[in-house]
Amino acid sequence: MSDHPAHEDTTDPDPAAPVGEADAAARAFRELLRGLRVWDCELPAFDPAGAPDEPLPLFRQWLREAAEAGQPEPHTMTLATADAAGDPSVRTLMLHDADERGWHFASHRGSRKGRELAARPRAALGFYWPAVGRQVRVSGPVTEAGPEESAADLHRRSTGALAAALVGRQSEVLGSVEELACASEAAWERAQREPDATVPSWTLYVLHPEEVEFFQGDARRRHVRLNYRYEGGCWAKELLWP
């Protein structure tokens, strides 16, 4: 997280709005952005000299500390992928696990992220915990888990998660909200009736980390950035300028 200088607004005003009104709206929005507080709390200290030799233990510790600090949904993360042409896309989803194999998440194989991972099996994850002024970035190749492990992942989750998976058709064009409501109602009924219902398209993905960066914010902008790189069969650590 870093501060960026304000840029002059070059967006064309809404042609339907009077120029004065458009200018006032743009000015009010910039003032809103500049008035928002960042890390309006006491931030924890982080001494990289005491960091473990591998990133996984530190990640687990930081996620736990974020949860204990009251960070809502600390297991949410941003997933960035790219299609065959290299055009990126990003979305927020849940972390399902983090172990010696890598960082786990899941989706339908036919969803946009599923199609992009099939075309380019690499991804990046981003975690941001403002309650403690911390973020973690993870990047590397992604592999699919097998059908049994993917099914086990789905059935460890809630009834609502199973119902959503049964609805399927993720990323397809939706005709109306009524169509979604009808499909969702049917899926909820089936999920409650058949808690072991199968969803063949549901796929567990594992990102095998090649690089993991830990960022600890500082009120005076002396941010600490500790980067792990996997090379030659082991992890190397390095500090980065903020």
mmCIF file of C-alpha atoms in Angstrom:
data_model
loop_
_atom_site.group_PDB
_atom_site.id
_atom_site.type_symbol
_atom_site.label_atom_id
_atom_site.label_comp_id
_atom_site.label_asym_id
_atom_site.label_seq_id
_atom_site.Cartn_x
_atom_site.Cartn_y
_atom_site.Cartn_z
ATOM 1 C CA MET A 1 0.000 0.000 0.000
ATOM 2 C CA SER A 2 1.533 3.299 -1.004
ATOM 3 C CA ASP A 3 0.389 6.880 -1.397
ATOM 4 C CA HIS A 4 0.024 8.204 -4.912
ATOM 5 C CA PRO A 5 0.014 11.896 -5.848
ATOM 6 C CA ALA A 6 -3.320 13.241 -6.936
ATOM 7 C CA HIS A 7 -3.707 13.473 -10.692
ATOM 8 C CA GLU A 8 -5.600 16.132 -12.541
ATOM 9 C CA ASP A 9 -9.019 14.878 -13.520
ATOM 10 C CA THR A 10 -9.156 14.432 -17.299
ATOM 11 C CA THR A 11 -12.455 12.563 -17.492
ATOM 12 C CA ASP A 12 -14.928 14.108 -19.890
ATOM 13 C CA PRO A 13 -17.964 15.459 -18.024
ATOM 14 C CA ASP A 14 -21.341 13.894 -18.519
ATOM 15 C CA PRO A 15 -22.698 15.625 -21.649
ATOM 16 C CA ALA A 16 -26.168 15.501 -20.138
ATOM 17 C CA ALA A 17 -25.070 17.458 -17.041
ATOM 18 C CA PRO A 18 -24.329 21.184 -16.895
ATOM 19 C CA VAL A 19 -20.600 21.898 -16.874
ATOM 20 C CA GLY A 20 -20.780 23.527 -13.439
ATOM 21 C CA GLU A 21 -22.587 20.529 -11.988
ATOM 22 C CA ALA A 22 -20.078 18.072 -13.469
ATOM 23 C CA ASP A 23 -17.150 20.086 -12.122
ATOM 24 C CA ALA A 24 -18.711 20.235 -8.670
ATOM 25 C CA ALA A 25 -19.325 16.469 -8.660
ATOM 26 C CA ALA A 26 -15.722 15.767 -9.700
ATOM 27 C CA ARG A 27 -14.382 18.165 -7.071
ATOM 28 C CA ALA A 28 -16.567 16.633 -4.355
ATOM 29 C CA PHE A 29 -15.374 13.163 -5.264
ATOM 30 C CA ARG A 30 -11.711 14.168 -5.105
ATOM 31 C CA GLU A 31 -12.313 15.806 -1.723
ATOM 32 C CA LEU A 32 -13.981 12.635 -0.502
ATOM 33 C CA LEU A 33 -10.958 10.551 -1.541
ATOM 34 C CA ARG A 34 -8.468 12.925 0.059
ATOM 35 C CA GLY A 35 -10.458 13.073 3.286
ATOM 36 C CA LEU A 36 -10.579 9.326 3.861
ATOM 37 C CA ARG A 37 -8.391 8.136 6.717
ATOM 38 C CA VAL A 38 -5.834 5.378 6.301
ATOM 39 C CA TRP A 39 -4.890 3.112 9.216
ATOM 40 C CA ASP A 40 -6.673 5.230 11.813
ATOM 41 C CA CYS A 41 -5.521 2.823 14.507
ATOM 42 C CA GLU A 42 -2.382 1.659 16.273
ATOM 43 C CA LEU A 43 -0.432 -0.617 13.952
ATOM 44 C CA PRO A 44 1.585 -3.620 15.107
ATOM 45 C CA ALA A 45 5.345 -3.691 14.758
ATOM 46 C CA PHE A 46 7.052 -6.198 12.498
ATOM 47 C CA ASP A 47 10.715 -7.139 12.766
ATOM 48 C CA PRO A 48 11.683 -9.054 9.602
ATOM 49 C CA ALA A 49 14.828 -10.327 11.313
ATOM 50 C CA GLY A 50 12.644 -12.697 13.322
ATOM 51 C CA ALA A 51 10.651 -13.975 10.330
ATOM 52 C CA PRO A 52 10.678 -17.736 9.665
ATOM 53 C CA ASP A 53 12.685 -19.268 6.832
ATOM 54 C CA GLU A 54 9.530 -20.077 4.865
ATOM 55 C CA PRO A 55 6.442 -17.900 4.215
ATOM 56 C CA LEU A 56 3.653 -20.298 5.209
ATOM 57 C CA PRO A 57 4.064 -20.053 9.016
ATOM 58 C CA LEU A 58 4.185 -16.259 8.833
ATOM 59 C CA PHE A 59 1.088 -16.129 6.617
ATOM 60 C CA ARG A 60 -0.874 -18.304 9.019
ATOM 61 C CA GLN A 61 0.251 -16.145 11.940
ATOM 62 C CA TRP A 62 -0.701 -12.904 10.187
ATOM 63 C CA LEU A 63 -4.143 -14.171 9.170
ATOM 64 C CA ARG A 64 -4.805 -15.304 12.748
ATOM 65 C CA GLU A 65 -3.661 -11.949 14.128
ATOM 66 C CA ALA A 66 -5.873 -10.105 11.631
ATOM 67 C CA ALA A 67 -8.866 -12.141 12.788
ATOM 68 C CA GLU A 68 -8.021 -11.492 16.441
ATOM 69 C CA ALA A 69 -7.762 -7.756 15.686
ATOM 70 C CA GLY A 70 -11.371 -7.794 14.434
ATOM 71 C CA GLN A 71 -10.676 -7.774 10.706
ATOM 72 C CA PRO A 72 -13.913 -8.891 8.984
ATOM 73 C CA GLU A 73 -13.506 -11.908 6.712
ATOM 74 C CA PRO A 74 -9.696 -12.061 6.815
ATOM 75 C CA HIS A 75 -9.807 -15.133 4.581
ATOM 76 C CA THR A 76 -11.128 -13.136 1.644
ATOM 77 C CA MET A 77 -8.569 -12.472 -1.064
ATOM 78 C CA THR A 78 -8.176 -10.987 -4.500
ATOM 79 C CA LEU A 79 -7.406 -13.428 -7.316
ATOM 80 C CA ALA A 80 -5.807 -12.138 -10.516
ATOM 81 C CA THR A 81 -5.696 -14.249 -13.670
ATOM 82 C CA ALA A 82 -5.188 -13.585 -17.373
ATOM 83 C CA ASP A 83 -6.781 -14.973 -20.518
ATOM 84 C CA ALA A 84 -5.009 -16.459 -23.541
ATOM 85 C CA ALA A 85 -4.390 -12.962 -24.940
ATOM 86 C CA GLY A 86 -2.859 -11.789 -21.681
ATOM 87 C CA ASP A 87 -5.751 -9.545 -20.672
ATOM 88 C CA PRO A 88 -6.036 -9.594 -16.858
ATOM 89 C CA SER A 89 -9.098 -9.922 -14.667
ATOM 90 C CA VAL A 90 -9.497 -9.764 -10.924
ATOM 91 C CA ARG A 91 -12.115 -10.741 -8.365
ATOM 92 C CA THR A 92 -12.554 -11.422 -4.644
ATOM 93 C CA LEU A 93 -13.117 -14.901 -3.265
ATOM 94 C CA MET A 94 -12.390 -17.064 -0.221
ATOM 95 C CA LEU A 95 -9.215 -18.860 0.746
ATOM 96 C CA HIS A 96 -9.997 -22.519 1.440
ATOM 97 C CA ASP A 97 -6.646 -23.577 2.871
ATOM 98 C CA ALA A 98 -2.925 -22.821 2.920
ATOM 99 C CA ASP A 99 -0.537 -25.712 3.440
ATOM 100 C CA GLU A 100 2.778 -27.080 2.209
ATOM 101 C CA ARG A 101 1.284 -27.589 -1.268
ATOM 102 C CA GLY A 102 0.152 -23.984 -1.613
ATOM 103 C CA TRP A 103 -2.831 -21.648 -1.313
ATOM 104 C CA HIS A 104 -6.202 -23.317 -2.075
ATOM 105 C CA PHE A 105 -9.310 -21.835 -3.674
ATOM 106 C CA ALA A 106 -12.150 -23.237 -5.740
ATOM 107 C CA SER A 107 -14.562 -22.411 -8.526
ATOM 108 C CA HIS A 108 -16.410 -23.902 -11.478
ATOM 109 C CA ARG A 109 -14.120 -25.093 -14.239
ATOM 110 C CA GLY A 110 -16.300 -23.273 -16.791
ATOM 111 C CA SER A 111 -16.280 -19.920 -14.971
ATOM 112 C CA ARG A 112 -14.175 -17.064 -16.302
ATOM 113 C CA LYS A 113 -11.374 -17.732 -13.837
ATOM 114 C CA GLY A 114 -11.572 -21.449 -14.591
ATOM 115 C CA ARG A 115 -11.261 -20.837 -18.328
ATOM 116 C CA GLU A 116 -8.410 -18.392 -17.805
ATOM 117 C CA LEU A 117 -6.528 -20.783 -15.536
ATOM 118 C CA ALA A 118 -6.920 -23.498 -18.168
ATOM 119 C CA ALA A 119 -5.387 -21.174 -20.761
ATOM 120 C CA ARG A 120 -2.723 -19.662 -18.477
ATOM 121 C CA PRO A 121 -2.224 -21.726 -15.304
ATOM 122 C CA ARG A 122 -0.631 -18.963 -13.258
ATOM 123 C CA ALA A 123 -2.215 -16.513 -10.810
ATOM 124 C CA ALA A 124 -1.609 -13.935 -8.113
ATOM 125 C CA LEU A 125 -3.389 -13.509 -4.782
ATOM 126 C CA GLY A 126 -3.710 -10.414 -2.645
ATOM 127 C CA PHE A 127 -4.776 -10.224 1.011
ATOM 128 C CA TYR A 128 -5.409 -6.856 2.694
ATOM 129 C CA TRP A 129 -6.097 -6.467 6.402
ATOM 130 C CA PRO A 130 -6.561 -2.749 7.220
ATOM 131 C CA ALA A 131 -7.224 -3.512 10.901
ATOM 132 C CA VAL A 132 -3.503 -4.243 11.228
ATOM 133 C CA GLY A 133 -2.174 -2.339 8.196
ATOM 134 C CA ARG A 134 -0.954 -5.501 6.525
ATOM 135 C CA GLN A 135 -1.115 -7.081 3.118
ATOM 136 C CA VAL A 136 0.282 -10.266 1.596
ATOM 137 C CA ARG A 137 0.872 -10.985 -2.080
ATOM 138 C CA VAL A 138 1.330 -14.514 -3.429
ATOM 139 C CA SER A 139 2.104 -15.562 -7.010
ATOM 140 C CA GLY A 140 2.983 -18.737 -8.865
ATOM 141 C CA PRO A 141 1.668 -21.578 -11.038
ATOM 142 C CA VAL A 142 -1.743 -23.125 -10.395
ATOM 143 C CA THR A 143 -2.789 -26.766 -10.668
ATOM 144 C CA GLU A 144 -6.170 -28.473 -10.390
ATOM 145 C CA ALA A 145 -6.859 -30.958 -7.633
ATOM 146 C CA GLY A 146 -8.528 -34.219 -8.603
ATOM 147 C CA PRO A 147 -12.297 -34.826 -8.619
ATOM 148 C CA GLU A 148 -12.355 -36.527 -5.222
ATOM 149 C CA GLU A 149 -10.442 -33.772 -3.479
ATOM 150 C CA SER A 150 -12.542 -31.113 -5.232
ATOM 151 C CA ALA A 151 -15.766 -32.826 -4.125
ATOM 152 C CA ALA A 152 -14.465 -33.125 -0.562
ATOM 153 C CA ASP A 153 -13.643 -29.414 -0.566
ATOM 154 C CA LEU A 154 -17.183 -28.524 -1.622
ATOM 155 C CA HIS A 155 -18.848 -30.769 0.927
ATOM 156 C CA ARG A 156 -16.819 -29.321 3.779
ATOM 157 C CA ARG A 157 -18.480 -25.987 3.109
ATOM 158 C CA SER A 158 -21.908 -24.661 4.062
ATOM 159 C CA THR A 159 -25.313 -25.574 2.656
ATOM 160 C CA GLY A 160 -25.392 -22.163 1.001
ATOM 161 C CA ALA A 161 -22.062 -22.823 -0.727
ATOM 162 C CA LEU A 162 -23.353 -26.148 -2.041
ATOM 163 C CA ALA A 163 -26.556 -24.496 -3.236
ATOM 164 C CA ALA A 164 -24.571 -21.819 -5.079
ATOM 165 C CA ALA A 165 -22.407 -24.496 -6.690
ATOM 166 C CA LEU A 166 -25.512 -26.438 -7.752
ATOM 167 C CA VAL A 167 -26.888 -23.351 -9.473
ATOM 168 C CA GLY A 168 -23.735 -23.291 -11.591
ATOM 169 C CA ARG A 169 -23.540 -21.305 -14.839
ATOM 170 C CA GLN A 170 -21.061 -18.904 -13.191
ATOM 171 C CA SER A 171 -20.041 -15.984 -15.440
ATOM 172 C CA GLU A 172 -22.736 -16.757 -18.022
ATOM 173 C CA VAL A 173 -25.148 -13.996 -19.047
ATOM 174 C CA LEU A 174 -28.224 -13.919 -16.771
ATOM 175 C CA GLY A 175 -31.596 -13.178 -18.286
ATOM 176 C CA SER A 176 -33.238 -11.740 -15.162
ATOM 177 C CA VAL A 177 -33.036 -11.702 -11.375
ATOM 178 C CA GLU A 178 -36.243 -13.747 -11.327
ATOM 179 C CA GLU A 179 -34.470 -16.520 -13.251
ATOM 180 C CA LEU A 180 -31.690 -16.518 -10.644
ATOM 181 C CA ALA A 181 -34.183 -16.576 -7.756
ATOM 182 C CA CYS A 182 -35.958 -19.594 -9.228
ATOM 183 C CA ALA A 183 -32.714 -21.517 -9.841
ATOM 184 C CA SER A 184 -31.400 -20.613 -6.406
ATOM 185 C CA GLU A 185 -34.569 -21.759 -4.635
ATOM 186 C CA ALA A 186 -34.416 -25.123 -6.388
ATOM 187 C CA ALA A 187 -30.714 -25.467 -5.589
ATOM 188 C CA TRP A 188 -31.265 -24.690 -1.891
ATOM 189 C CA GLU A 189 -33.987 -27.329 -1.674
ATOM 190 C CA ARG A 190 -31.711 -29.904 -3.306
ATOM 191 C CA ALA A 191 -28.719 -28.964 -1.135
ATOM 192 C CA GLN A 192 -30.783 -29.477 2.009
ATOM 193 C CA ARG A 193 -32.227 -32.726 0.673
ATOM 194 C CA GLU A 194 -28.947 -34.075 -0.759
ATOM 195 C CA PRO A 195 -25.993 -32.701 1.243
ATOM 196 C CA ASP A 196 -23.668 -35.004 -0.721
ATOM 197 C CA ALA A 197 -24.931 -33.882 -4.134
ATOM 198 C CA THR A 198 -22.173 -33.842 -6.738
ATOM 199 C CA VAL A 199 -21.160 -30.852 -8.852
ATOM 200 C CA PRO A 200 -18.767 -32.198 -11.516
ATOM 201 C CA SER A 201 -17.618 -28.731 -12.585
ATOM 202 C CA TRP A 202 -16.530 -27.722 -9.068
ATOM 203 C CA THR A 203 -12.741 -27.623 -9.018
ATOM 204 C CA LEU A 204 -10.251 -27.060 -6.241
ATOM 205 C CA TYR A 205 -7.205 -25.098 -7.379
ATOM 206 C CA VAL A 206 -3.833 -24.913 -5.657
ATOM 207 C CA LEU A 207 -1.478 -22.008 -6.224
ATOM 208 C CA HIS A 208 2.097 -23.164 -5.679
ATOM 209 C CA PRO A 209 3.936 -20.065 -4.447
ATOM 210 C CA GLU A 210 7.094 -18.859 -6.139
ATOM 211 C CA GLU A 211 6.998 -15.466 -4.481
ATOM 212 C CA VAL A 212 5.285 -14.255 -1.284
ATOM 213 C CA GLU A 213 5.545 -10.664 -0.080
ATOM 214 C CA PHE A 214 4.581 -9.462 3.406
ATOM 215 C CA PHE A 215 3.842 -5.769 3.849
ATOM 216 C CA GLN A 216 3.527 -4.076 7.243
ATOM 217 C CA GLY A 217 2.229 -0.524 7.071
ATOM 218 C CA ASP A 218 3.706 2.253 9.168
ATOM 219 C CA ALA A 219 2.011 5.536 10.098
ATOM 220 C CA ARG A 220 5.152 7.463 9.052
ATOM 221 C CA ARG A 221 5.227 5.531 5.761
ATOM 222 C CA ARG A 222 8.297 3.544 6.763
ATOM 223 C CA HIS A 223 6.574 0.419 5.546
ATOM 224 C CA VAL A 224 8.314 -2.919 6.000
ATOM 225 C CA ARG A 225 8.255 -5.186 2.952
ATOM 226 C CA LEU A 226 9.662 -8.691 3.306
ATOM 227 C CA ASN A 227 9.749 -10.747 0.121
ATOM 228 C CA TYR A 228 10.237 -14.511 -0.135
ATOM 229 C CA ARG A 229 11.432 -15.998 -3.456
ATOM 230 C CA TYR A 230 11.580 -19.715 -4.131
ATOM 231 C CA GLU A 231 14.713 -20.560 -6.091
ATOM 232 C CA GLY A 232 17.070 -23.495 -6.233
ATOM 233 C CA GLY A 233 14.781 -25.625 -4.099
ATOM 234 C CA CYS A 234 14.652 -23.264 -1.119
ATOM 235 C CA TRP A 235 13.311 -19.895 -0.006
ATOM 236 C CA ALA A 236 15.381 -16.720 -0.145
ATOM 237 C CA LYS A 237 14.365 -13.615 1.829
ATOM 238 C CA GLU A 238 14.930 -10.001 0.876
ATOM 239 C CA LEU A 239 13.728 -6.596 2.031
ATOM 240 C CA LEU A 240 12.148 -4.208 -0.480
ATOM 241 C CA TRP A 241 11.992 -0.426 -0.441
ATOM 242 C CA PRO A 242 8.444 0.749 0.358
#
